[in-house]
Coordinates of C-alpha atoms in Angstrom, one line a residue:
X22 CA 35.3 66.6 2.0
X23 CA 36.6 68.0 -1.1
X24 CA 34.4 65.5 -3.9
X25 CA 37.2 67.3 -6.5
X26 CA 40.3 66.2 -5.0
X27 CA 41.3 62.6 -4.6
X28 CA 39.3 59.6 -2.8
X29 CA 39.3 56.5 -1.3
X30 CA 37.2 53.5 -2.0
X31 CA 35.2 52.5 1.4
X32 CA 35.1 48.8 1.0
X33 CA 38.9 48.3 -0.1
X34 CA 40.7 51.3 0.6
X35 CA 42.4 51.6 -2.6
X36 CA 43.4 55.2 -3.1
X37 CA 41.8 57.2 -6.5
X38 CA 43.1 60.1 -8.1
X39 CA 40.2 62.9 -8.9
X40 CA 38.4 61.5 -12.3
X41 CA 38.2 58.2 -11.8
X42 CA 34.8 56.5 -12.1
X43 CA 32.7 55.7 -8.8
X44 CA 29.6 54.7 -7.4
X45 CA 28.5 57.2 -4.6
X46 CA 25.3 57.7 -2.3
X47 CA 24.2 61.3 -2.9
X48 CA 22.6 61.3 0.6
X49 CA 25.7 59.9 3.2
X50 CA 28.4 59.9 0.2
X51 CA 29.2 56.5 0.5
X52 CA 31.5 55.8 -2.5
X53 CA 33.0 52.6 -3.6
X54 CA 35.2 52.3 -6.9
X55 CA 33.9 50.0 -9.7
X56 CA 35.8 47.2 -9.0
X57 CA 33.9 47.2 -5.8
X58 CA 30.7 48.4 -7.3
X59 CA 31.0 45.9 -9.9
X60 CA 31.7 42.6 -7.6
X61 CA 28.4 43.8 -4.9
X62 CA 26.3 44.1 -8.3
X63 CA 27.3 40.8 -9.4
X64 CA 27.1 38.8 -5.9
X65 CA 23.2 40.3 -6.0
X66 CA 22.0 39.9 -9.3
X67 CA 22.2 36.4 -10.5
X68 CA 21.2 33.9 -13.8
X69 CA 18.8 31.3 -12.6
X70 CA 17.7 28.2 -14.9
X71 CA 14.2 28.3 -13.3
X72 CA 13.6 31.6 -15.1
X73 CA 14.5 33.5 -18.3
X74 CA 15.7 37.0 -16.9
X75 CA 18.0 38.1 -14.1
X76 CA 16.7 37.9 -10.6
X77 CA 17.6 40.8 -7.7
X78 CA 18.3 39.9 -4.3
X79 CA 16.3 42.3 -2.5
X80 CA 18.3 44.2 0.3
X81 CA 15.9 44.0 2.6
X82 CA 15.4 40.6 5.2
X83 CA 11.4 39.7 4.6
X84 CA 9.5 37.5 5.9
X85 CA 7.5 35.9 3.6
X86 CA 6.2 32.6 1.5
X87 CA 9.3 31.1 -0.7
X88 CA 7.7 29.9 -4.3
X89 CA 10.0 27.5 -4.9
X90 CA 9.3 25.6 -1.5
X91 CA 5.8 26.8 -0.7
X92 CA 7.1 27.2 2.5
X93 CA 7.1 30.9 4.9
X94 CA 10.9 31.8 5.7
X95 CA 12.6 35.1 7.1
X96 CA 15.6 36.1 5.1
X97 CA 16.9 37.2 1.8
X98 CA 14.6 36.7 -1.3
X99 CA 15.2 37.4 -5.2
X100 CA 12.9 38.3 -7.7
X101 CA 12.6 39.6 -11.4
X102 CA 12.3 42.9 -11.6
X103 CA 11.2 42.9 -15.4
X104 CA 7.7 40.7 -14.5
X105 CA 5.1 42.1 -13.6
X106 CA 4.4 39.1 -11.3
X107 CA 7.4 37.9 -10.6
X108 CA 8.3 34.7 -8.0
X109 CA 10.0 35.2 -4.8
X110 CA 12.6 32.7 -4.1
X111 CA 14.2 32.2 -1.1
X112 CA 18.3 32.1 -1.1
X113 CA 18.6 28.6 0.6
X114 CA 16.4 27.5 -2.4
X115 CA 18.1 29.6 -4.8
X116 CA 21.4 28.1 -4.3
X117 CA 20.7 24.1 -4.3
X118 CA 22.7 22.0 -5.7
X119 CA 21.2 20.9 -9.6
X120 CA 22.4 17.6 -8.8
X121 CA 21.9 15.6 -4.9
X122 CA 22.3 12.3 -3.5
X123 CA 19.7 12.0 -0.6
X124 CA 21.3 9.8 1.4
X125 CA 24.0 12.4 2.1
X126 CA 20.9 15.2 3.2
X127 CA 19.0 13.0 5.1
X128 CA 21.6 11.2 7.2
X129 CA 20.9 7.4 5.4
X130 CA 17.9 7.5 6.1
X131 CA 16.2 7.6 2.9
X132 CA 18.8 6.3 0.2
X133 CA 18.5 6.2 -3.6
X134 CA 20.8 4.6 -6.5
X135 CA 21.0 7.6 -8.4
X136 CA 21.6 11.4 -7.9
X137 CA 18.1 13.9 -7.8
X138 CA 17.9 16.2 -10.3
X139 CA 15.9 19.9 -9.4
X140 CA 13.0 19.6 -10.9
X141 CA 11.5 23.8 -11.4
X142 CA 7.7 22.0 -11.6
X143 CA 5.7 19.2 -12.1
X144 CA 2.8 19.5 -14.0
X145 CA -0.3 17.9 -13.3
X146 CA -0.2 16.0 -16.9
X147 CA 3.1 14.7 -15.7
X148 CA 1.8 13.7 -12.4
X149 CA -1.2 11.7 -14.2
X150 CA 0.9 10.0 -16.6
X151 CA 3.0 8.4 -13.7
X152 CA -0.1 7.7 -11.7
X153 CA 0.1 11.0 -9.4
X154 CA 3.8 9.8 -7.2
X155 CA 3.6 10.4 -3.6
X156 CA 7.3 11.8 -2.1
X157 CA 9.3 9.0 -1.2
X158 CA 9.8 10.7 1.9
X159 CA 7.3 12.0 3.5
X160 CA 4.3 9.8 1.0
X161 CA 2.1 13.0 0.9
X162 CA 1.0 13.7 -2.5
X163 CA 2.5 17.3 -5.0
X164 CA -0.6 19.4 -4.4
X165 CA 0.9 22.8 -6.2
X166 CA 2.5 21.9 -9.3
X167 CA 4.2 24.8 -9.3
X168 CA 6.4 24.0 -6.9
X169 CA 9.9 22.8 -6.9
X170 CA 11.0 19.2 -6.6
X171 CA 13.8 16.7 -7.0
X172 CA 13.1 13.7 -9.1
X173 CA 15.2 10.8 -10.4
X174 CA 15.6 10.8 -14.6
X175 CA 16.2 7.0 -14.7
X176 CA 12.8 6.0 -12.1
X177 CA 10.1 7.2 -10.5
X178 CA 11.6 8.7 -7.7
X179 CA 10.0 11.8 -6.4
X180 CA 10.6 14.0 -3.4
X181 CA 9.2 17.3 -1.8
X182 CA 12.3 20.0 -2.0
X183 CA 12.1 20.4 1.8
X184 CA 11.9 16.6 2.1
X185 CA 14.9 15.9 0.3
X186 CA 17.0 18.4 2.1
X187 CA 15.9 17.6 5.6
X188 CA 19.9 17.6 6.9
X189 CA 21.7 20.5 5.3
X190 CA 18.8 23.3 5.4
X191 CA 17.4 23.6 9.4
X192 CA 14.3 25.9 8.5
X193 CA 13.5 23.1 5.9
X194 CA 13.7 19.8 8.6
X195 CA 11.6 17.0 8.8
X196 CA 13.2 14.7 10.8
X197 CA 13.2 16.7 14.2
X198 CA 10.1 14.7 15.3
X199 CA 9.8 11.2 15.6
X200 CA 10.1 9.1 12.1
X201 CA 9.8 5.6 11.3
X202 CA 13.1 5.3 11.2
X203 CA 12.8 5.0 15.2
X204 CA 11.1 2.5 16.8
X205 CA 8.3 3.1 18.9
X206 CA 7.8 -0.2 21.2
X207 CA 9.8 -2.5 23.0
X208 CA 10.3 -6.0 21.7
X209 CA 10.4 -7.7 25.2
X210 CA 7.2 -5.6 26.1
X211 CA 5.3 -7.4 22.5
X212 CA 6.7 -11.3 23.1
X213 CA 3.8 -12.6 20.7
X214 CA 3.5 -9.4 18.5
X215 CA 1.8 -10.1 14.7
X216 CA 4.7 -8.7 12.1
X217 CA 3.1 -8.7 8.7
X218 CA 2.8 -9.4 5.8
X219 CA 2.8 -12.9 6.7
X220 CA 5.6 -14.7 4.3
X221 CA 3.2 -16.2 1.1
X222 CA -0.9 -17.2 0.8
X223 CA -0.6 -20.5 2.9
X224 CA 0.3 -18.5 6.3
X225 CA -2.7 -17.2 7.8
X226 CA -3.7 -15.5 11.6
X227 CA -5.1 -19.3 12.4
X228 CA -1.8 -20.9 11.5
X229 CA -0.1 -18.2 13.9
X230 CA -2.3 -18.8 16.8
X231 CA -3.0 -22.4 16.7
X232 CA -0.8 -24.4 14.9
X233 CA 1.4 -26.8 16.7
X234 CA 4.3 -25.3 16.7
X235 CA 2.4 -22.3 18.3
X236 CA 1.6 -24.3 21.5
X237 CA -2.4 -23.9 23.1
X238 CA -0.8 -21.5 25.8
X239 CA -2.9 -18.9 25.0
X240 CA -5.8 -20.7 24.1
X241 CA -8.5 -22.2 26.4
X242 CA -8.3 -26.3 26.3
X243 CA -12.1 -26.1 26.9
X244 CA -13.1 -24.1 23.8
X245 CA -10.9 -26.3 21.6
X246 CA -13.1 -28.3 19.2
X247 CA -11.6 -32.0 19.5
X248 CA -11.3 -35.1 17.3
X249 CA -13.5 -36.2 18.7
X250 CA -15.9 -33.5 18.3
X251 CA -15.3 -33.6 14.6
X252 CA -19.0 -34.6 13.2
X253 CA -20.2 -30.8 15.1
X254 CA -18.0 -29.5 12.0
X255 CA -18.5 -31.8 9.0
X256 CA -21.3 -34.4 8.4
X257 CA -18.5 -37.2 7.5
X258 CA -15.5 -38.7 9.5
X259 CA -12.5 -37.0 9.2
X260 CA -9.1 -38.6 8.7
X261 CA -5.7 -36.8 9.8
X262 CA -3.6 -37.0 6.8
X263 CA 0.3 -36.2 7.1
X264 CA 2.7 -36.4 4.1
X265 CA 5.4 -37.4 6.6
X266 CA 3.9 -40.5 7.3
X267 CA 4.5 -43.2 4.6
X268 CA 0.9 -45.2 5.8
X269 CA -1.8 -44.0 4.5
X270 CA -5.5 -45.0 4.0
X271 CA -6.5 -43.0 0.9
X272 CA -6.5 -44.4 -2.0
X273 CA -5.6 -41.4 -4.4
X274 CA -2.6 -39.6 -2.7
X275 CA -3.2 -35.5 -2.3
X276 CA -2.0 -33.2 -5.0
X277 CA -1.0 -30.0 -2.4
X278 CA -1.5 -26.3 -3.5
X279 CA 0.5 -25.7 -6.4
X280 CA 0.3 -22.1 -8.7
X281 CA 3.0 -23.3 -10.9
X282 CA 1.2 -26.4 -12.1
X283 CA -1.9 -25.0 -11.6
X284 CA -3.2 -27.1 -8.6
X285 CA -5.7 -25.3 -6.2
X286 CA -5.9 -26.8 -2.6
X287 CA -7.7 -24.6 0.2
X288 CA -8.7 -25.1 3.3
X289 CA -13.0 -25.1 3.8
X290 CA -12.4 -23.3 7.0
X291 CA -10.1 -20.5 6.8
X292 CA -9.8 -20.9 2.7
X293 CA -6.2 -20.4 2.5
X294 CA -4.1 -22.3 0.3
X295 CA -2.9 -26.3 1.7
X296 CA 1.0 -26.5 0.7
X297 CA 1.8 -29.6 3.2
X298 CA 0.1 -31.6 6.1
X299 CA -1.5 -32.4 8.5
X300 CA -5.1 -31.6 7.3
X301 CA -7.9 -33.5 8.0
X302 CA -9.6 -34.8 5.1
X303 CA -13.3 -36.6 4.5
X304 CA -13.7 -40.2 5.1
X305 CA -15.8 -40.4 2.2
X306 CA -13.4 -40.3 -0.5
X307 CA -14.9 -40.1 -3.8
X308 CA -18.0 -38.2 -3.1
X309 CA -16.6 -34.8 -0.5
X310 CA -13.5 -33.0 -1.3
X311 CA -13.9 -31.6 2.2
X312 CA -10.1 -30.7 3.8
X313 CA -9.4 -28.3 6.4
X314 CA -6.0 -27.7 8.0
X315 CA -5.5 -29.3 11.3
X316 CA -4.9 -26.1 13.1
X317 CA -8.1 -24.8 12.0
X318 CA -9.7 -27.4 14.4
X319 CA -8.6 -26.3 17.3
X320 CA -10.7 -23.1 16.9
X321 CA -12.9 -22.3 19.8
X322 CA -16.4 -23.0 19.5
X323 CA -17.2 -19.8 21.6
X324 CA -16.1 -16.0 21.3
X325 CA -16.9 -14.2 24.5
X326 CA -17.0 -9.9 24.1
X327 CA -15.4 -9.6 20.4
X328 CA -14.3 -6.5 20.1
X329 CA -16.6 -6.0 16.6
X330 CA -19.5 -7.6 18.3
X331 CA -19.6 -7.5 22.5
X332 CA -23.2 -7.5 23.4
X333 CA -23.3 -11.4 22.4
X334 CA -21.5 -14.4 22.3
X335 CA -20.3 -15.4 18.7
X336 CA -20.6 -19.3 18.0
X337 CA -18.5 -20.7 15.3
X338 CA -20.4 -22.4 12.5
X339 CA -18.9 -24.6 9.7
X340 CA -21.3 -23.1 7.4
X341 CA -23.2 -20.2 7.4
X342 CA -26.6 -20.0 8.6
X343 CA -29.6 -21.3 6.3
X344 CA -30.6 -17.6 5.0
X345 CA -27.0 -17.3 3.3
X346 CA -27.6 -18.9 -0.2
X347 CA -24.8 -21.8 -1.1
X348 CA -23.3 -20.6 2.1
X349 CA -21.6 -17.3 1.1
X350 CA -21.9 -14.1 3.3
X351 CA -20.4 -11.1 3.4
X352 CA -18.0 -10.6 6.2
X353 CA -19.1 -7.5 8.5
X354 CA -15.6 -6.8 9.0
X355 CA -13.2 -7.3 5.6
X356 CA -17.0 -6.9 3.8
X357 CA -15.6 -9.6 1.5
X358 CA -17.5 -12.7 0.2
X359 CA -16.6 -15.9 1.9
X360 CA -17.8 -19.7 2.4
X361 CA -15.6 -21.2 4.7
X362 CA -16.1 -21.3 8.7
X363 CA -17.9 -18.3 10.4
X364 CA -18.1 -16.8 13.6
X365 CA -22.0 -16.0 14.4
X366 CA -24.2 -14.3 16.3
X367 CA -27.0 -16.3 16.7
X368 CA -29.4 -13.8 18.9
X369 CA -28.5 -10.1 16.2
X370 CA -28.3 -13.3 12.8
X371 CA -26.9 -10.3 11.0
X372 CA -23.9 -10.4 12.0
X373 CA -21.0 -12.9 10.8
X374 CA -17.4 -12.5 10.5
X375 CA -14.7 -15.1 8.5
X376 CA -12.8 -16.6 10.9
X377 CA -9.6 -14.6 9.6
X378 CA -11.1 -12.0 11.1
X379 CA -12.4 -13.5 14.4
X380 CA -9.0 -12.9 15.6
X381 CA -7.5 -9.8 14.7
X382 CA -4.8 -8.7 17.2
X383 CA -5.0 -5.3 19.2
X384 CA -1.3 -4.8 17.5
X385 CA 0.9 -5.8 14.5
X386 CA 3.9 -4.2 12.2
X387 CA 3.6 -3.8 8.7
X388 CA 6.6 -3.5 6.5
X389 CA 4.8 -0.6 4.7
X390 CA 5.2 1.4 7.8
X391 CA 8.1 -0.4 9.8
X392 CA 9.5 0.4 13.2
X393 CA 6.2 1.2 14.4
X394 CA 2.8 0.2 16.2
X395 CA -0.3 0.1 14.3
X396 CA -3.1 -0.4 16.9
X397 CA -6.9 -1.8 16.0
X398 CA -9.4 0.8 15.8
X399 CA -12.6 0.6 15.0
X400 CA -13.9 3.9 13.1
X401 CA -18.0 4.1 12.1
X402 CA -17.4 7.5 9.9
X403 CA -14.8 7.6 6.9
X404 CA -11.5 8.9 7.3
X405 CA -7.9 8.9 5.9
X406 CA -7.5 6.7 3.3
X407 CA -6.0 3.0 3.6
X408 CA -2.1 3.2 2.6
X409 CA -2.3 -0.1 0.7
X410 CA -5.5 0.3 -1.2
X411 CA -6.2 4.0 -1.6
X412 CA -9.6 3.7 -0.3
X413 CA -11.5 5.4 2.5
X414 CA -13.9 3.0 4.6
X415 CA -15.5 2.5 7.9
X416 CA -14.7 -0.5 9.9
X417 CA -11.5 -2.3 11.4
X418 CA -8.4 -0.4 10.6
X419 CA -4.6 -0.5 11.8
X420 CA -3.6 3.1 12.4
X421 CA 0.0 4.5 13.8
X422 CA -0.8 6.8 16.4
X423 CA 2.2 7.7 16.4
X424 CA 2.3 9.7 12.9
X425 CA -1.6 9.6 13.3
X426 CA -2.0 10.1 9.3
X427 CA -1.4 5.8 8.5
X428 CA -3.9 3.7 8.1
X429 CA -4.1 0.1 6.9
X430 CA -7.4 -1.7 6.2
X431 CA -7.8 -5.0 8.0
X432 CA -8.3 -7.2 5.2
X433 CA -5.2 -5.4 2.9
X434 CA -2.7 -6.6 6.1
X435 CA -4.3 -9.7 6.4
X436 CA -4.6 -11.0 2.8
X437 CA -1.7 -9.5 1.1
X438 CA 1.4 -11.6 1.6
X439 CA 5.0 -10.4 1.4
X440 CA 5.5 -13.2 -1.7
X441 CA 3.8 -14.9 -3.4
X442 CA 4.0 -17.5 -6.9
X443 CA 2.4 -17.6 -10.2
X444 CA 2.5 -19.8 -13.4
X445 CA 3.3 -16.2 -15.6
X446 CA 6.7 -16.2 -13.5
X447 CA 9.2 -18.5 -12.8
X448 CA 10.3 -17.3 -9.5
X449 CA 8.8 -15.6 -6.5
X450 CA 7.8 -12.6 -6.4
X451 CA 7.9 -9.8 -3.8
X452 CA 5.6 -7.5 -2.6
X453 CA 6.6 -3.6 -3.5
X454 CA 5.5 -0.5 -2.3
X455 CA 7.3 1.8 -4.6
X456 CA 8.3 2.2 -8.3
X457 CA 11.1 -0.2 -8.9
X458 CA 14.2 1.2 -9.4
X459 CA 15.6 1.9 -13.3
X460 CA 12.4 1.4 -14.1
X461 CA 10.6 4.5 -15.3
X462 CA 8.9 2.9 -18.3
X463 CA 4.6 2.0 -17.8
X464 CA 3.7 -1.5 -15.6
X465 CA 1.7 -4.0 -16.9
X466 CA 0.6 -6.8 -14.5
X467 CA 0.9 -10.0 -16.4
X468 CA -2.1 -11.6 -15.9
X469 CA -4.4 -9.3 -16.7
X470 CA -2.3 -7.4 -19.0
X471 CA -3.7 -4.6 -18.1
X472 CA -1.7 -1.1 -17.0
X473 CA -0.5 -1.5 -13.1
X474 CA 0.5 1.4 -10.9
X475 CA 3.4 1.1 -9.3
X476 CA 2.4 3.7 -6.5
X477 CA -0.1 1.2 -5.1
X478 CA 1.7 -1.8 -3.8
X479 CA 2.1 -4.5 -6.6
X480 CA 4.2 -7.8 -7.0
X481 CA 7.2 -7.7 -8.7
X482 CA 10.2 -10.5 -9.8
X483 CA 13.4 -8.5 -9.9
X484 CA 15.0 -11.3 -12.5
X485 CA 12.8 -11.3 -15.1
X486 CA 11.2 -7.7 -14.5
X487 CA 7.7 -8.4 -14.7
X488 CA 5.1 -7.5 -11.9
X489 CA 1.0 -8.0 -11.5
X490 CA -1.7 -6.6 -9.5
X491 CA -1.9 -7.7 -5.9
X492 CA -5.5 -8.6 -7.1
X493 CA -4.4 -11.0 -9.5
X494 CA -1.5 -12.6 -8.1
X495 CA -3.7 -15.5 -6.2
X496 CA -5.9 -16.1 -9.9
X497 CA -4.0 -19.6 -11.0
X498 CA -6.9 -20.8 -12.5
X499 CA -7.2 -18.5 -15.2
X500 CA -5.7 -15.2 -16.3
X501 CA -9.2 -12.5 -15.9
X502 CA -8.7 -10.8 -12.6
X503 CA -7.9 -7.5 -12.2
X504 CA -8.4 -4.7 -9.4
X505 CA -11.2 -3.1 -11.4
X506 CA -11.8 -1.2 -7.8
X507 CA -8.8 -0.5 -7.0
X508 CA -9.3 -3.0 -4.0
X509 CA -5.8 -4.3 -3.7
X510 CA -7.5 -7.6 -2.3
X511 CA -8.8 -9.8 -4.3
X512 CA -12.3 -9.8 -4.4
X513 CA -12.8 -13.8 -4.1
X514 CA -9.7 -14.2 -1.6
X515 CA -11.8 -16.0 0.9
X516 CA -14.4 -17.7 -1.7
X517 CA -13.7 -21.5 -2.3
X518 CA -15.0 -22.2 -5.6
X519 CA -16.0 -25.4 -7.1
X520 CA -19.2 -26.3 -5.5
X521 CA -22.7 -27.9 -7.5
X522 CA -25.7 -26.6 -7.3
X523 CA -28.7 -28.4 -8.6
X524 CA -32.5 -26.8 -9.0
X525 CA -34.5 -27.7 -12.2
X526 CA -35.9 -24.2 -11.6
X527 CA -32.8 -22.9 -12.4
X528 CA -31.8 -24.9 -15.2
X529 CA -32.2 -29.0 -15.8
X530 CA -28.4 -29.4 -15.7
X531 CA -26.2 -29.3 -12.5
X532 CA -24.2 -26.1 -12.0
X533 CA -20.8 -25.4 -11.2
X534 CA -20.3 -22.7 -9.0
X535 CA -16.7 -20.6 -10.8
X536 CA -15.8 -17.2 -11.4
X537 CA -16.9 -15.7 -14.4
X538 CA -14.7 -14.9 -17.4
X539 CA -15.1 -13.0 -20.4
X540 CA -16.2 -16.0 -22.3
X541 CA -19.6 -16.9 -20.0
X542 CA -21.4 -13.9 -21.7
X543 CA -24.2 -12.3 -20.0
X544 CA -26.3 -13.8 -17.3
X545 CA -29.6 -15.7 -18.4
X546 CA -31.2 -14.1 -16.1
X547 CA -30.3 -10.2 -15.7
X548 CA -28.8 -10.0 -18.8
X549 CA -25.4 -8.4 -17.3
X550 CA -21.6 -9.4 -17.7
X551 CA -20.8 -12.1 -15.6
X552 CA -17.2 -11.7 -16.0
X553 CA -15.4 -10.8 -12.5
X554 CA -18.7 -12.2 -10.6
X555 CA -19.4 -15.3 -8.6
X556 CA -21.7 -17.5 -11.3
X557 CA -23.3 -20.0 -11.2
X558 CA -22.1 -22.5 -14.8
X559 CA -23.6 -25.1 -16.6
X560 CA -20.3 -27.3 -18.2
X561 CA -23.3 -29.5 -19.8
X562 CA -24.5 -26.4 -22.6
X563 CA -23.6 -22.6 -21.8
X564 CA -26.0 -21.6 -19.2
X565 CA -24.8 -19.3 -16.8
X566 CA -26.2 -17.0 -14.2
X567 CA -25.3 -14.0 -11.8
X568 CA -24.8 -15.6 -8.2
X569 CA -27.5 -12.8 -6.8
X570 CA -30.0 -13.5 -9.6
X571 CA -29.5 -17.6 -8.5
X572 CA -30.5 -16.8 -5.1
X573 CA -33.6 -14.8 -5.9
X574 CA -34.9 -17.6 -8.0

């Protein structure tokens, strides 16, 4: 070829006259004209927001790890060529969209108000100050904060980049394998399946397995404790009281569990709230406040081969054995304090359970983790961490074998209701998982007044936009509790307080067994805060002690 004479460009054929400018290879003498040169410069070289200087597509496919993603990919990558340690960035991730609407890229399932913004980090001082977000999508934590995300600017609304993009980008899918948007199970195959939370504080395992509208069908007629049978549970008569029915033999009528006007009814045997009848009540009005709902005595007086406890036959007390002082023990399931009824063994006398927990299913739902099984398993080394509380235990756990990374403590599905009422709110309030939406501000629960995070699950009122701790929500008596722990429960959920305890060795005056708050001081005894403890309170002068330094005395 003559490279004096005329030419023609090899990507558009235009024909050039000898002089005019080109790019040419020296080594094949491919030559394009700068039009051409120009556009192929331009379509590799281009200005991205996440960095300050140019970044070059490099010609070569590669395989390697993206730094936008995290993730390995085979393809095109750009760089900077003026850092000395530049990023490589994949092209699918170079080229999405500043703005996306997640219910477009993950076909509905996941759905947000507002469009995602591309996030080019997020820090780890960012991460603390909203309480260190999970992705709303696939709830794993932001381990590299160097990575990209997308995020909401009006909530807390987080997502991984490959977790928001699940539908558009293939290499990047998540939803391939089974979610929980599919169900797992059968509904005709689980007739009397457990679908929690249960609906507020009153409902309760007990009420679902034995009230009357349950029916006995499952139960054995044998093992039902009777009427009749009454005195085995309480050391006076027992009347059946029923609001329905206009007769009645008491003289002062029953003022039912009430948080708004500040009325605390429970039951001695399970210790959940009384909102209506039929409960049995004490004979001896005046002098026993004893009430206990009427489907807590048709529990059996036997449990053959617990799950928890096999080796022995459990025998229901009303109160626990002698050795527990003022009749608290600590559940060897939930490991919570409790003085109602208790399942015992009366051959190992360690072991004791509530009676909440005397019946935990093989299977439930949660709404936390819907559309699929959670199955009882008992685990005796720690392991993944409880979804609702955050914290890792041995014991009874609910875990999805399908995902086989959920978990859910026992006592957080059993005690946590989906609703639930307090005097610091007018309406109900509903349990959330997740930050609420147009909400990016801080939480404060409003009983405690103390700074809530909204990753855990909390209550919340959508009207008036305030929200408390799942710890504090049951605390209508006064305004002190507060997940110190980070327990979600709450601490004293199956403690009925109220009791009098006299010794003149303690103290000359009877004691009222209460909660502590801030103003009880420090305990006579130890010399400790007593607020947030069981105590032991003298209403006469301002004695107090520790529950644990009462029972050593």
């Amino acid at each position: 070829m003559n490279w004096m004479g005329d030419w023609n460009c090899k990507i558009c054929g235009r024909y050039h006259k000898y002089g005019d400018l080109w790019y040419r290879c020296d080594r094949c003498y491919f030559q394009v004209d700068v039009s051409c040169g120009t556009k192929m410069l331009q379509k590799n070289i281009i200005h991205h927001p996440s960095h300050k200087h140019p970044l070059i597509c490099i010609s070569k496919q590669l395989l390697a790890k993206c730094d936008a993603c995290g993730k390995e990919h085979k393809g095109n990558f750009y760089h900077c060529s003026m850092c000395v340690r530049s990023n490589f960035i994949h092209s699918h991730c170079a080229f999405l969209p500043q703005k996306l609407p997640i219910q477009d890229t993950t076909n509905d399932v996941f759905s947000h108000i507002h469009h995602l913004t591309l996030a080019y980090s997020f820090p780890i001082h960012d991460q603390r100050s909203k309480d260190f977000p999970r992705c709303r999508v696939c709830r794993q934590f932001f381990d590299d904060p160097n990575l990209w995300i997308y995020k909401c600017e009006k909530c807390r609304y987080y997502t991984h980049l490959d977790c928001a993009t699940s539908r558009d980008e293939p290499f990047m899918s998540i939803l391939k394998s089974p979610g929980t948007d599919s169900k797992n199970y059968k509904d005709d195959e689980h007739l009397d399946l457990l679908h929690l939370p249960f609906p507020d504080p009153s409902y309760s395992i007990l009420k679902h397995l034995f009230s009357k509208e349950k029916g006995l069908s499952t139960l054995e007629i044998s093992n039902k404790i009777t009427y009749k049978a009454q005195g085995v549970i309480h050391k006076h008569p027992l009347i059946l009281e029923d609001i329905t029915i206009p007769t009645s033999s008491r003289i002062k009528s029953i003022s039912y569990h009430d948080p708004m006007k500040r009325i605390q009814l429970l039951c001695d045997g399970c210790v959940r709230p009384i909102t209506s009848g039929p409960i049995y009540v004490s004979d001896n009005e005046g002098q026993c406040n004893f009430m206990l709902h009427e489907w807590c005595s048709r529990l059996p007086a036997k449990l053959i081969d617990h799950p928890a406890h096999q080796q022995h036959t459990l025998i229901l007390r009303s109160k626990a054995p002698p050795r527990k002082f003022f009749g608290v023990f600590d559940c060897d399931i939930c490991e919570l304090p409790c003085n109602g009824f208790a399942y015992y063994c009366k051959h190992c006398y360690k072991f004791i359970i509530d009676v909440e927990c005397a019946f935990l299913p093989k299977e439930i739902t949660h709404t936390i983790h819907p559309n699929h099984l959670l199955s009882r398993v008992y685990h005796n080394d720690p392991g993944e961490e409880c979804r609702m509380c955050g914290v890792i235990f041995t014991g009874i756990s609910f875990d999805c074998h399908t995902c086989n990374d959920f978990r859910l403590h026992a006592k957080c599905a059993l005690f946590i209701p989906e609703t639930t009422r307090n005097k610091c709110d007018k309406h109900p309030m509903k349990l959330s998982y997740f930050p609420i939406e147009n909400h990016k501000s801080d939480y404060i629960c409003e009983v405690c007044e103390r700074e809530l995070n909204p990753e855990m699950p909390f209550y919340h009122c959508h009207e008036c936009m305030q929200s408390m701790h799942t710890t504090c929500a049951p605390s209508i008596l006064q305004y002190e509790t507060y997940d110190r722990y980070r327990r979600g429960v709450y601490q004293f959920v199956n403690v009925k307080f109220g009791g009098r305890y006299e010794n003149s060795k303690v103290h000359p005056h009877p004691l009222s067994f209460v909660q502590g708050i801030q103003d009880d001081g420090q305990c006579h005894k130890c010399g400790y805060k007593l607020q947030f403890k069981m105590i032991f309170k003298c209403l006469t002068c301002e004695f107090a002690v520790d529950y644990d330094c009462c029972s050593d005395i």
